[in-house]
Short mmCIF file of C-alpha atoms in Angstrom, two decimals:
data_model
loop_
_atom_site.label_atom_id
_atom_site.label_comp_id
_atom_site.label_asym_id
_atom_site.label_seq_id
_atom_site.Cartn_x
_atom_site.Cartn_y
_atom_site.Cartn_z
CA SER A 1 71.06 -33.88 40.76
CA ALA A 2 71.39 -34.91 37.35
CA VAL A 3 74.86 -34.51 35.35
CA ILE A 4 76.23 -33.97 31.93
CA SER A 5 79.75 -34.54 31.11
CA GLN A 6 81.67 -33.54 28.00
CA LYS A 7 85.06 -34.69 26.67
CA PRO A 8 87.51 -32.97 25.97
CA SER A 9 86.99 -29.80 28.07
CA ARG A 10 89.15 -27.92 25.78
CA ASP A 11 91.29 -28.53 22.64
CA ILE A 12 93.75 -26.63 20.48
CA CYS A 13 93.41 -28.05 16.92
CA GLN A 14 94.99 -27.31 13.37
CA ARG A 15 93.22 -25.95 10.43
CA GLY A 16 91.75 -28.75 8.23
CA THR A 17 91.53 -31.47 11.01
CA SER A 18 88.62 -32.90 12.70
CA LEU A 19 87.60 -32.90 16.44
CA THR A 20 84.82 -35.13 17.88
CA ILE A 21 83.34 -34.02 21.11
CA GLN A 22 81.44 -36.71 23.50
CA CYS A 23 78.61 -35.78 25.79
CA GLN A 24 77.40 -38.36 28.43
CA VAL A 25 74.34 -37.86 30.60
CA ASP A 26 73.84 -39.81 33.75
CA SER A 27 70.10 -40.68 33.10
CA GLN A 28 68.44 -41.83 29.87
CA VAL A 29 66.86 -38.77 27.89
CA THR A 30 64.90 -38.60 24.73
CA MET A 31 66.56 -35.68 23.11
CA MET A 32 69.83 -34.11 23.33
CA PHE A 33 70.99 -30.95 21.96
CA TRP A 34 74.13 -29.38 20.71
CA TYR A 35 74.84 -25.63 20.97
CA ARG A 36 77.62 -23.33 19.67
CA GLN A 37 78.94 -20.25 21.53
CA GLN A 38 81.31 -18.37 19.53
CA PRO A 39 83.61 -15.87 21.55
CA GLY A 40 81.66 -13.26 23.41
CA GLN A 41 78.19 -14.09 21.99
CA SER A 42 75.18 -15.86 23.00
CA LEU A 43 74.31 -19.85 22.24
CA THR A 44 73.08 -20.92 19.04
CA LEU A 45 71.54 -24.20 18.37
CA ILE A 46 73.20 -26.61 15.92
CA ALA A 47 71.15 -29.58 16.04
CA THR A 48 68.53 -32.03 17.89
CA ALA A 49 69.82 -35.59 18.42
CA ASN A 50 67.27 -38.38 18.99
CA GLN A 51 68.41 -41.84 19.64
CA GLY A 52 67.96 -43.89 16.73
CA SER A 53 67.41 -41.29 14.13
CA GLU A 54 69.21 -38.86 12.16
CA ALA A 55 69.78 -35.66 13.92
CA THR A 56 67.68 -32.54 12.87
CA TYR A 57 69.97 -29.58 12.06
CA GLU A 58 69.18 -25.83 12.46
CA SER A 59 69.36 -23.46 9.48
CA GLY A 60 73.16 -22.61 8.84
CA PHE A 61 74.36 -25.87 9.95
CA VAL A 62 75.10 -29.08 7.71
CA ILE A 63 75.58 -32.65 8.56
CA ASP A 64 78.90 -32.67 6.39
CA LYS A 65 80.36 -30.19 8.80
CA PHE A 66 78.84 -31.19 12.01
CA PRO A 67 77.96 -34.96 11.99
CA ILE A 68 76.12 -36.08 15.02
CA SER A 69 75.91 -39.64 16.61
CA ARG A 70 73.44 -40.81 19.17
CA PRO A 71 74.03 -44.50 19.74
CA ASN A 72 71.92 -44.77 22.99
CA LEU A 73 69.78 -42.94 25.47
CA THR A 74 72.85 -41.44 27.61
CA PHE A 75 75.57 -40.69 25.01
CA SER A 76 76.07 -38.25 21.86
CA THR A 77 78.87 -37.13 19.83
CA LEU A 78 79.38 -33.94 17.81
CA THR A 79 82.30 -33.96 15.06
CA VAL A 80 83.54 -30.62 14.01
CA SER A 81 84.93 -31.39 10.69
CA ASN A 82 87.63 -29.66 8.47
CA MET A 83 88.23 -27.01 10.92
CA SER A 84 89.11 -23.25 10.17
CA PRO A 85 89.46 -20.69 12.76
CA GLU A 86 85.95 -19.58 12.53
CA ASP A 87 85.08 -22.68 14.29
CA SER A 88 86.58 -21.51 17.45
CA SER A 89 84.05 -21.53 20.06
CA ILE A 90 82.58 -23.50 22.98
CA TYR A 91 80.61 -26.32 22.03
CA LEU A 92 77.80 -27.27 24.76
CA CYS A 93 75.37 -30.18 24.75
CA SER A 94 72.09 -30.16 26.67
CA ALA A 95 69.20 -32.40 27.61
CA ASP A 96 66.04 -32.22 29.31
CA ARG A 97 66.28 -32.46 32.95
CA PRO A 98 64.26 -35.62 33.89
CA GLY A 99 61.00 -34.91 35.69
CA THR A 100 61.26 -31.23 35.35
CA ASP A 101 60.55 -28.72 32.66
CA THR A 102 63.92 -27.38 32.48
CA GLN A 103 67.25 -27.75 30.42
CA TYR A 104 70.79 -28.74 32.08
CA PHE A 105 73.80 -28.18 30.33
CA GLY A 106 77.18 -29.67 30.10
CA PRO A 107 80.28 -27.62 31.02
CA GLY A 108 81.38 -27.12 27.39
CA THR A 109 84.10 -27.90 25.27
CA ARG A 110 86.35 -24.89 24.53
CA LEU A 111 87.86 -25.18 20.96
CA THR A 112 90.64 -23.08 19.58
CA VAL A 113 91.52 -23.70 15.78
CA LEU A 114 94.77 -22.30 14.67
CA GLY B 1 62.14 -16.81 13.57
CA ILE B 2 61.46 -15.47 17.11
CA GLN B 3 63.70 -12.42 18.32
CA VAL B 4 64.70 -12.43 21.70
CA GLU B 5 66.25 -8.89 23.06
CA GLN B 6 67.83 -8.45 26.57
CA SER B 7 68.52 -5.50 28.55
CA PRO B 8 70.69 -4.17 29.56
CA PRO B 9 73.53 -5.44 27.94
CA ASP B 10 76.02 -4.70 30.72
CA LEU B 11 75.20 -4.08 34.63
CA ILE B 12 77.83 -3.06 37.04
CA LEU B 13 76.66 -3.16 40.78
CA GLN B 14 77.73 -2.88 44.32
CA GLU B 15 77.47 -5.90 46.52
CA GLY B 16 74.02 -5.85 48.32
CA ALA B 17 72.42 -3.68 45.32
CA ASN B 18 69.17 -4.84 43.56
CA SER B 19 68.72 -5.20 39.80
CA THR B 20 66.12 -5.96 37.33
CA LEU B 21 66.99 -7.71 33.89
CA ARG B 22 64.63 -7.74 31.02
CA CYS B 23 63.82 -10.09 28.17
CA ASN B 24 61.56 -9.09 25.31
CA PHE B 25 60.45 -11.67 22.55
CA SER B 26 58.66 -11.03 19.47
CA ASP B 27 56.34 -13.95 19.48
CA SER B 28 54.14 -16.32 21.71
CA VAL B 29 56.29 -18.81 23.67
CA ASN B 30 55.19 -21.95 25.28
CA ASN B 31 58.90 -22.17 26.96
CA LEU B 32 60.83 -19.30 28.48
CA GLN B 33 63.82 -20.13 30.68
CA TRP B 34 66.49 -17.89 32.47
CA PHE B 35 70.14 -19.16 32.79
CA HIS B 36 73.15 -17.95 34.41
CA GLN B 37 76.49 -18.49 32.85
CA ASN B 38 79.02 -18.35 35.63
CA PRO B 39 82.63 -17.09 34.70
CA TRP B 40 83.98 -20.37 34.04
CA GLY B 41 81.36 -21.03 31.40
CA GLN B 42 78.95 -23.35 33.06
CA LEU B 43 75.22 -22.68 32.19
CA ILE B 44 72.87 -23.18 35.17
CA ASN B 45 69.03 -22.92 34.64
CA LEU B 46 67.38 -20.55 37.06
CA PHE B 47 63.85 -20.53 36.02
CA TYR B 48 61.33 -22.23 33.61
CA ILE B 49 58.69 -19.54 33.44
CA PRO B 50 56.42 -19.12 30.31
CA SER B 51 54.18 -17.05 32.34
CA GLY B 52 53.59 -16.02 35.88
CA THR B 53 55.90 -15.38 38.83
CA LYS B 54 58.48 -17.52 40.57
CA GLN B 55 60.77 -16.92 43.44
CA ASN B 56 63.84 -18.94 44.51
CA GLY B 57 65.77 -17.30 47.34
CA ARG B 58 67.31 -13.83 46.30
CA LEU B 59 65.94 -14.55 42.62
CA SER B 60 62.70 -14.07 41.34
CA ALA B 61 61.17 -13.92 37.78
CA THR B 62 58.00 -12.53 36.10
CA THR B 63 56.74 -13.36 32.75
CA VAL B 64 53.85 -11.46 31.17
CA ALA B 65 53.11 -13.47 28.05
CA THR B 66 50.34 -11.36 26.64
CA GLU B 67 52.82 -8.43 26.65
CA ARG B 68 55.88 -10.54 25.47
CA TYR B 69 58.28 -10.00 28.15
CA SER B 70 60.19 -11.38 31.15
CA LEU B 71 61.80 -9.81 34.16
CA LEU B 72 64.62 -11.36 36.21
CA TYR B 73 65.21 -9.70 39.67
CA ILE B 74 68.15 -10.03 41.72
CA SER B 75 67.85 -8.87 45.15
CA SER B 76 70.89 -8.21 47.58
CA SER B 77 73.36 -9.05 44.91
CA GLN B 78 76.55 -10.76 45.72
CA THR B 79 79.96 -11.18 44.09
CA THR B 80 78.94 -14.79 43.20
CA ASP B 81 76.19 -13.53 40.96
CA SER B 82 78.43 -11.94 38.45
CA GLY B 83 78.28 -13.58 35.16
CA VAL B 84 76.19 -13.60 32.06
CA TYR B 85 72.27 -14.02 32.34
CA PHE B 86 70.50 -15.42 29.59
CA CYS B 87 66.75 -15.58 28.33
CA ALA B 88 65.75 -18.43 26.22
CA VAL B 89 62.64 -19.13 24.39
CA ASP B 90 60.95 -21.72 22.55
CA THR B 91 57.67 -21.51 20.44
CA ASN B 92 57.29 -25.00 19.74
CA ALA B 93 53.65 -25.62 20.83
CA GLY B 94 52.78 -28.83 21.57
CA GLY B 95 56.61 -30.25 21.95
CA THR B 96 57.52 -32.59 24.43
CA SER B 97 61.03 -31.35 24.84
CA TYR B 98 62.23 -28.07 26.55
CA GLY B 99 65.64 -27.81 24.89
CA LYS B 100 65.35 -26.35 21.55
CA LEU B 101 65.88 -23.03 22.63
CA THR B 102 66.63 -19.39 21.12
CA PHE B 103 68.64 -17.33 23.34
CA GLY B 104 68.92 -13.79 23.71
CA GLN B 105 72.41 -11.70 23.70
CA GLY B 106 72.63 -11.87 27.49
CA THR B 107 73.10 -9.43 30.13
CA ILE B 108 76.80 -9.38 31.63
CA LEU B 109 76.54 -8.67 35.50
CA THR B 110 79.54 -7.67 37.49
CA VAL B 111 78.97 -7.25 41.15
CA HIS B 112 81.85 -5.59 43.10
CA PRO B 113 82.59 -6.39 46.54
#
């Protein structure tokens, strides 16, 4: 079955620094998605990443804070910039499962900002 | 945007019991999925069910699109069913992707042995 991996799995960062999260899919996909899950909360879509074009951000999320790269059909990165404790969350990437009408998710990156 | 409400927010069961989780949504959808998030945080897709009924082992789901709700049934629950169950929807008619989802707040299920 299709697999998504993320790096790092977790990190503890200092306020004001940036962290880049990597997402690798084991098959080519057109769209990849980045979600945030704040502690005890549901998932919120940050942006949609298409290969070869700018990411599309949801209301409340901006490129300066969450720059995204999508260099090819199997890989994407999300950077959390100038972090504050409010950015402490689980960040998940997802993609369409090839040949199906469902989504599959990476295991998430658990970020703590001190 | 679309509102997604799940009930109950919390559910505690003894192993072997049955349960029904509900998802109400405020607008027509072309994509509705149920997910299980296990205690380690991994999200697993259970069903893609914008309408109709599907079954997979002890789990089944029904969506009544005209009345804007979906139900997830868990029969003969096991401790491994514990976790958070999310309903997620997309209203993007004509879209070619299934990933631009609005999630409900989830139902936290705890199954005791």
